[in-house]
Amino acid sequence: MRAALALVMLAGFFVLAVALAGGLTAIAIWRFSIGDVEGGSWTLVIALVLGGPALWATLRALFARPEPSGFQMTRDAHPELWRHVDELAHLAGTRGPDDIRLVDGANASVWERRGVRYLELGLPLVAGLNVGELRSVLAHEFGHYGGGHTQLTAMTYRAKLALELSLREGHTFGLLSAWAHLYALVAASESRDHERF
């Protein structure tokens, strides 16, 4: 239920931004049409200041794509790791990753792009966990694949990027900012549920 709410809120942010900019632009056009050039000009400026950053961020985010980062851990160079990965993916009943990356930060994550599955392992995990502990982390991450949590990766990546860009690069209207923060709370709650999966 919260996942659906998060998606609706995410879409709502962009609808709200377009409605705000479009509504103010319509008012500006109307004011120009009745001969109120000064009022129309000010309304148009307000439309650009309030809705412009969100619309620009949305356009930029539409063309953004998540890219793998970190050091690639190939099958040839790290056969023992891949043996564990293949075995655990089989036990979990899911297809394992196609690409494993060693990244900074004490975290592990999985994501997909165009059918290619990625696994990112933080260096502190790989260096600090014993084999059994690392296998537990891998099994947990494969639960995300099996649970379908990675199927909307590209869409959520673009949407989150648009939210971040619109809030960071412009003086967004307070309502848009509040909406983005509310979405973040709902999405964080859903993310916690995925982690308990």
PDB file of C-alpha atoms in Angstrom:
ATOM      1  CA  MET A   1       0.000   0.000   0.000  1.00  0.00           C
ATOM      2  CA  ARG A   2       2.801   2.414   0.909  1.00  0.00           C
ATOM      3  CA  ALA A   3       4.633   1.574  -2.337  1.00  0.00           C
ATOM      4  CA  ALA A   4       1.573   2.653  -4.330  1.00  0.00           C
ATOM      5  CA  LEU A   5       1.244   5.780  -2.181  1.00  0.00           C
ATOM      6  CA  ALA A   6       4.913   6.607  -2.772  1.00  0.00           C
ATOM      7  CA  LEU A   7       4.486   6.255  -6.556  1.00  0.00           C
ATOM      8  CA  VAL A   8       1.351   8.417  -6.528  1.00  0.00           C
ATOM      9  CA  MET A   9       3.132  11.053  -4.453  1.00  0.00           C
ATOM     10  CA  LEU A  10       6.127  10.960  -6.774  1.00  0.00           C
ATOM     11  CA  ALA A  11       3.913  11.515  -9.808  1.00  0.00           C
ATOM     12  CA  GLY A  12       1.983  14.137  -7.839  1.00  0.00           C
ATOM     13  CA  PHE A  13       5.131  16.209  -7.340  1.00  0.00           C
ATOM     14  CA  PHE A  14       5.560  16.613 -11.079  1.00  0.00           C
ATOM     15  CA  VAL A  15       1.841  17.167 -11.656  1.00  0.00           C
ATOM     16  CA  LEU A  16       1.904  19.860  -8.973  1.00  0.00           C
ATOM     17  CA  ALA A  17       4.956  21.513 -10.537  1.00  0.00           C
ATOM     18  CA  VAL A  18       3.389  21.526 -14.006  1.00  0.00           C
ATOM     19  CA  ALA A  19       0.044  22.731 -12.631  1.00  0.00           C
ATOM     20  CA  LEU A  20       1.736  25.533 -10.720  1.00  0.00           C
ATOM     21  CA  ALA A  21       3.798  26.718 -13.691  1.00  0.00           C
ATOM     22  CA  GLY A  22       0.947  26.142 -16.169  1.00  0.00           C
ATOM     23  CA  GLY A  23      -1.655  27.835 -13.997  1.00  0.00           C
ATOM     24  CA  LEU A  24       0.467  30.900 -13.420  1.00  0.00           C
ATOM     25  CA  THR A  25       1.357  31.054 -17.123  1.00  0.00           C
ATOM     26  CA  ALA A  26      -2.353  30.881 -18.003  1.00  0.00           C
ATOM     27  CA  ILE A  27      -3.042  33.753 -15.591  1.00  0.00           C
ATOM     28  CA  ALA A  28      -0.183  35.732 -17.171  1.00  0.00           C
ATOM     29  CA  ILE A  29      -1.606  35.157 -20.675  1.00  0.00           C
ATOM     30  CA  TRP A  30      -5.057  36.214 -19.485  1.00  0.00           C
ATOM     31  CA  ARG A  31      -3.625  39.371 -17.930  1.00  0.00           C
ATOM     32  CA  PHE A  32      -1.793  40.175 -21.167  1.00  0.00           C
ATOM     33  CA  SER A  33      -5.033  39.607 -23.101  1.00  0.00           C
ATOM     34  CA  ILE A  34      -6.931  42.161 -21.007  1.00  0.00           C
ATOM     35  CA  GLY A  35      -4.165  44.706 -21.483  1.00  0.00           C
ATOM     36  CA  ASP A  36      -2.489  44.356 -18.074  1.00  0.00           C
ATOM     37  CA  VAL A  37       1.095  44.109 -19.357  1.00  0.00           C
ATOM     38  CA  GLU A  38       2.735  44.836 -16.006  1.00  0.00           C
ATOM     39  CA  GLY A  39       0.579  42.310 -14.120  1.00  0.00           C
ATOM     40  CA  GLY A  40       1.072  39.712 -16.863  1.00  0.00           C
ATOM     41  CA  SER A  41       4.828  40.234 -16.818  1.00  0.00           C
ATOM     42  CA  TRP A  42       5.064  39.837 -13.052  1.00  0.00           C
ATOM     43  CA  THR A  43       2.865  36.723 -13.104  1.00  0.00           C
ATOM     44  CA  LEU A  44       5.037  35.207 -15.846  1.00  0.00           C
ATOM     45  CA  VAL A  45       8.198  35.925 -13.835  1.00  0.00           C
ATOM     46  CA  ILE A  46       6.640  34.267 -10.783  1.00  0.00           C
ATOM     47  CA  ALA A  47       5.673  31.238 -12.930  1.00  0.00           C
ATOM     48  CA  LEU A  48       9.267  30.907 -14.126  1.00  0.00           C
ATOM     49  CA  VAL A  49      10.762  31.343 -10.649  1.00  0.00           C
ATOM     50  CA  LEU A  50       8.402  28.900  -8.927  1.00  0.00           C
ATOM     51  CA  GLY A  51       7.805  26.263 -11.597  1.00  0.00           C
ATOM     52  CA  GLY A  52      10.906  26.636 -13.733  1.00  0.00           C
ATOM     53  CA  PRO A  53      13.399  24.782 -11.518  1.00  0.00           C
ATOM     54  CA  ALA A  54      11.095  21.794 -11.060  1.00  0.00           C
ATOM     55  CA  LEU A  55      10.317  21.602 -14.784  1.00  0.00           C
ATOM     56  CA  TRP A  56      13.994  21.970 -15.756  1.00  0.00           C
ATOM     57  CA  ALA A  57      15.017  19.301 -13.232  1.00  0.00           C
ATOM     58  CA  THR A  58      12.323  16.980 -14.567  1.00  0.00           C
ATOM     59  CA  LEU A  59      13.582  17.374 -18.139  1.00  0.00           C
ATOM     60  CA  ARG A  60      17.178  16.724 -17.054  1.00  0.00           C
ATOM     61  CA  ALA A  61      16.179  13.691 -15.012  1.00  0.00           C
ATOM     62  CA  LEU A  62      14.214  12.142 -17.894  1.00  0.00           C
ATOM     63  CA  PHE A  63      17.469  11.624 -19.782  1.00  0.00           C
ATOM     64  CA  ALA A  64      19.539  10.542 -16.763  1.00  0.00           C
ATOM     65  CA  ARG A  65      20.453   6.890 -16.406  1.00  0.00           C
ATOM     66  CA  PRO A  66      21.867   5.095 -13.368  1.00  0.00           C
ATOM     67  CA  GLU A  67      25.408   3.985 -14.117  1.00  0.00           C
ATOM     68  CA  PRO A  68      27.475   1.378 -12.297  1.00  0.00           C
ATOM     69  CA  SER A  69      30.303   2.794 -10.241  1.00  0.00           C
ATOM     70  CA  GLY A  70      33.222   1.370  -8.337  1.00  0.00           C
ATOM     71  CA  PHE A  71      35.644  -1.404  -9.189  1.00  0.00           C
ATOM     72  CA  GLN A  72      34.278  -4.284 -11.277  1.00  0.00           C
ATOM     73  CA  MET A  73      34.836  -7.695  -9.697  1.00  0.00           C
ATOM     74  CA  THR A  74      34.938 -10.102 -12.630  1.00  0.00           C
ATOM     75  CA  ARG A  75      34.409 -13.852 -12.505  1.00  0.00           C
ATOM     76  CA  ASP A  76      37.966 -14.498 -13.664  1.00  0.00           C
ATOM     77  CA  ALA A  77      39.585 -12.313 -11.012  1.00  0.00           C
ATOM     78  CA  HIS A  78      37.265 -13.269  -8.103  1.00  0.00           C
ATOM     79  CA  PRO A  79      36.015 -16.836  -8.682  1.00  0.00           C
ATOM     80  CA  GLU A  80      35.394 -17.568  -4.981  1.00  0.00           C
ATOM     81  CA  LEU A  81      33.073 -14.581  -4.575  1.00  0.00           C
ATOM     82  CA  TRP A  82      31.173 -15.523  -7.726  1.00  0.00           C
ATOM     83  CA  ARG A  83      30.867 -19.130  -6.523  1.00  0.00           C
ATOM     84  CA  HIS A  84      29.102 -17.915  -3.374  1.00  0.00           C
ATOM     85  CA  VAL A  85      26.958 -15.480  -5.386  1.00  0.00           C
ATOM     86  CA  ASP A  86      25.837 -18.170  -7.835  1.00  0.00           C
ATOM     87  CA  GLU A  87      25.117 -20.664  -5.068  1.00  0.00           C
ATOM     88  CA  LEU A  88      23.066 -18.190  -3.007  1.00  0.00           C
ATOM     89  CA  ALA A  89      21.126 -16.917  -6.018  1.00  0.00           C
ATOM     90  CA  HIS A  90      20.229 -20.517  -6.871  1.00  0.00           C
ATOM     91  CA  LEU A  91      19.125 -21.190  -3.278  1.00  0.00           C
ATOM     92  CA  ALA A  92      17.056 -17.972  -3.309  1.00  0.00           C
ATOM     93  CA  GLY A  93      15.381 -19.056  -6.543  1.00  0.00           C
ATOM     94  CA  THR A  94      16.349 -15.919  -8.417  1.00  0.00           C
ATOM     95  CA  ARG A  95      18.737 -14.914 -11.148  1.00  0.00           C
ATOM     96  CA  GLY A  96      21.904 -13.485  -9.649  1.00  0.00           C
ATOM     97  CA  PRO A  97      23.725 -10.317 -10.640  1.00  0.00           C
ATOM     98  CA  ASP A  98      25.432  -9.921 -13.989  1.00  0.00           C
ATOM     99  CA  ASP A  99      27.925  -7.409 -12.605  1.00  0.00           C
ATOM    100  CA  ILE A 100      29.460  -7.033  -9.135  1.00  0.00           C
ATOM    101  CA  ARG A 101      31.072  -3.769  -8.107  1.00  0.00           C
ATOM    102  CA  LEU A 102      33.256  -2.935  -5.113  1.00  0.00           C
ATOM    103  CA  VAL A 103      32.262   0.529  -3.874  1.00  0.00           C
ATOM    104  CA  ASP A 104      33.126   2.769  -0.958  1.00  0.00           C
ATOM    105  CA  GLY A 105      30.808   2.910   2.032  1.00  0.00           C
ATOM    106  CA  ALA A 106      29.624   0.179   4.373  1.00  0.00           C
ATOM    107  CA  ASN A 107      26.599  -0.871   2.354  1.00  0.00           C
ATOM    108  CA  ALA A 108      25.370  -3.442  -0.119  1.00  0.00           C
ATOM    109  CA  SER A 109      22.731  -2.849  -2.757  1.00  0.00           C
ATOM    110  CA  VAL A 110      21.210  -4.367  -5.866  1.00  0.00           C
ATOM    111  CA  TRP A 111      19.611  -2.663  -8.847  1.00  0.00           C
ATOM    112  CA  GLU A 112      18.696  -3.319 -12.453  1.00  0.00           C
ATOM    113  CA  ARG A 113      18.959  -1.448 -15.715  1.00  0.00           C
ATOM    114  CA  ARG A 114      17.615  -2.835 -18.994  1.00  0.00           C
ATOM    115  CA  GLY A 115      17.600  -6.369 -17.666  1.00  0.00           C
ATOM    116  CA  VAL A 116      21.186  -6.210 -16.368  1.00  0.00           C
ATOM    117  CA  ARG A 117      21.406  -6.887 -12.650  1.00  0.00           C
ATOM    118  CA  TYR A 118      24.023  -5.135 -10.541  1.00  0.00           C
ATOM    119  CA  LEU A 119      25.323  -5.894  -7.062  1.00  0.00           C
ATOM    120  CA  GLU A 120      27.332  -3.248  -5.234  1.00  0.00           C
ATOM    121  CA  LEU A 121      29.351  -4.320  -2.206  1.00  0.00           C
ATOM    122  CA  GLY A 122      30.988  -1.804   0.097  1.00  0.00           C
ATOM    123  CA  LEU A 123      34.687  -2.304   0.726  1.00  0.00           C
ATOM    124  CA  PRO A 124      34.234  -2.247   4.531  1.00  0.00           C
ATOM    125  CA  LEU A 125      31.793  -5.171   4.241  1.00  0.00           C
ATOM    126  CA  VAL A 126      34.073  -7.237   2.043  1.00  0.00           C
ATOM    127  CA  ALA A 127      37.106  -6.480   4.207  1.00  0.00           C
ATOM    128  CA  GLY A 128      35.430  -6.733   7.613  1.00  0.00           C
ATOM    129  CA  LEU A 129      32.953  -9.618   7.379  1.00  0.00           C
ATOM    130  CA  ASN A 130      33.771 -13.297   7.527  1.00  0.00           C
ATOM    131  CA  VAL A 131      32.470 -15.597   4.786  1.00  0.00           C
ATOM    132  CA  GLY A 132      29.302 -16.546   6.670  1.00  0.00           C
ATOM    133  CA  GLU A 133      28.436 -12.906   7.417  1.00  0.00           C
ATOM    134  CA  LEU A 134      29.069 -11.876   3.818  1.00  0.00           C
ATOM    135  CA  ARG A 135      26.871 -14.736   2.605  1.00  0.00           C
ATOM    136  CA  SER A 136      24.095 -13.438   4.866  1.00  0.00           C
ATOM    137  CA  VAL A 137      24.406  -9.978   3.301  1.00  0.00           C
ATOM    138  CA  LEU A 138      24.330 -11.489  -0.197  1.00  0.00           C
ATOM    139  CA  ALA A 139      21.276 -13.614   0.633  1.00  0.00           C
ATOM    140  CA  HIS A 140      19.481 -10.522   1.923  1.00  0.00           C
ATOM    141  CA  GLU A 141      20.274  -8.595  -1.263  1.00  0.00           C
ATOM    142  CA  PHE A 142      19.037 -11.480  -3.427  1.00  0.00           C
ATOM    143  CA  GLY A 143      15.774 -11.240  -1.506  1.00  0.00           C
ATOM    144  CA  HIS A 144      15.374  -7.811  -3.127  1.00  0.00           C
ATOM    145  CA  TYR A 145      15.703  -9.410  -6.558  1.00  0.00           C
ATOM    146  CA  GLY A 146      13.238 -12.139  -5.636  1.00  0.00           C
ATOM    147  CA  GLY A 147      10.808  -9.628  -4.116  1.00  0.00           C
ATOM    148  CA  GLY A 148      10.782  -7.520  -7.273  1.00  0.00           C
ATOM    149  CA  HIS A 149      12.177  -4.499  -5.425  1.00  0.00           C
ATOM    150  CA  THR A 150      14.579  -3.625  -8.253  1.00  0.00           C
ATOM    151  CA  GLN A 151      12.135  -3.608 -11.166  1.00  0.00           C
ATOM    152  CA  LEU A 152      11.433   0.129 -10.974  1.00  0.00           C
ATOM    153  CA  THR A 153      15.047   1.144 -10.369  1.00  0.00           C
ATOM    154  CA  ALA A 154      15.458   3.389 -13.426  1.00  0.00           C
ATOM    155  CA  MET A 155      12.154   5.173 -12.882  1.00  0.00           C
ATOM    156  CA  THR A 156      12.745   5.816  -9.189  1.00  0.00           C
ATOM    157  CA  TYR A 157      16.325   6.897  -9.920  1.00  0.00           C
ATOM    158  CA  ARG A 158      15.108   9.528 -12.392  1.00  0.00           C
ATOM    159  CA  ALA A 159      12.307  10.677 -10.112  1.00  0.00           C
ATOM    160  CA  LYS A 160      14.562  11.029  -7.069  1.00  0.00           C
ATOM    161  CA  LEU A 161      17.143  12.861  -9.175  1.00  0.00           C
ATOM    162  CA  ALA A 162      14.479  15.281 -10.397  1.00  0.00           C
ATOM    163  CA  LEU A 163      13.349  15.917  -6.830  1.00  0.00           C
ATOM    164  CA  GLU A 164      16.917  16.522  -5.662  1.00  0.00           C
ATOM    165  CA  LEU A 165      17.726  18.796  -8.584  1.00  0.00           C
ATOM    166  CA  SER A 166      14.562  20.838  -8.267  1.00  0.00           C
ATOM    167  CA  LEU A 167      15.062  21.359  -4.540  1.00  0.00           C
ATOM    168  CA  ARG A 168      18.793  22.028  -4.786  1.00  0.00           C
ATOM    169  CA  GLU A 169      18.990  24.228  -7.877  1.00  0.00           C
ATOM    170  CA  GLY A 170      16.070  26.546  -7.424  1.00  0.00           C
ATOM    171  CA  HIS A 171      13.986  28.414  -4.964  1.00  0.00           C
ATOM    172  CA  THR A 172      11.083  26.033  -5.232  1.00  0.00           C
ATOM    173  CA  PHE A 173       7.699  26.969  -3.929  1.00  0.00           C
ATOM    174  CA  GLY A 174       7.209  25.912  -0.303  1.00  0.00           C
ATOM    175  CA  LEU A 175       4.395  23.554  -1.278  1.00  0.00           C
ATOM    176  CA  LEU A 176       6.680  21.664  -3.692  1.00  0.00           C
ATOM    177  CA  SER A 177       9.389  21.460  -1.048  1.00  0.00           C
ATOM    178  CA  ALA A 178       6.938  20.181   1.560  1.00  0.00           C
ATOM    179  CA  TRP A 179       5.567  17.637  -0.934  1.00  0.00           C
ATOM    180  CA  ALA A 180       9.092  16.371  -1.687  1.00  0.00           C
ATOM    181  CA  HIS A 181       9.870  15.962   2.013  1.00  0.00           C
ATOM    182  CA  LEU A 182       6.579  14.132   2.609  1.00  0.00           C
ATOM    183  CA  TYR A 183       7.359  11.813  -0.313  1.00  0.00           C
ATOM    184  CA  ALA A 184      10.796  11.133   1.201  1.00  0.00           C
ATOM    185  CA  LEU A 185       9.171  10.057   4.484  1.00  0.00           C
ATOM    186  CA  VAL A 186       6.738   7.692   2.746  1.00  0.00           C
ATOM    187  CA  ALA A 187       9.479   6.277   0.490  1.00  0.00           C
ATOM    188  CA  ALA A 188      11.812   5.765   3.463  1.00  0.00           C
ATOM    189  CA  SER A 189       9.082   3.813   5.241  1.00  0.00           C
ATOM    190  CA  GLU A 190       8.613   1.580   2.181  1.00  0.00           C
ATOM    191  CA  SER A 191      12.382   1.141   1.896  1.00  0.00           C
ATOM    192  CA  ARG A 192      12.551   0.002   5.523  1.00  0.00           C
ATOM    193  CA  ASP A 193       9.864  -2.586   4.751  1.00  0.00           C
ATOM    194  CA  HIS A 194      11.994  -3.876   1.862  1.00  0.00           C
ATOM    195  CA  GLU A 195      14.971  -4.179   4.183  1.00  0.00           C
ATOM    196  CA  ARG A 196      12.929  -6.313   6.604  1.00  0.00           C
ATOM    197  CA  PHE A 197      11.760  -8.529   3.730  1.00  0.00           C
TER     198      PHE A 197
END
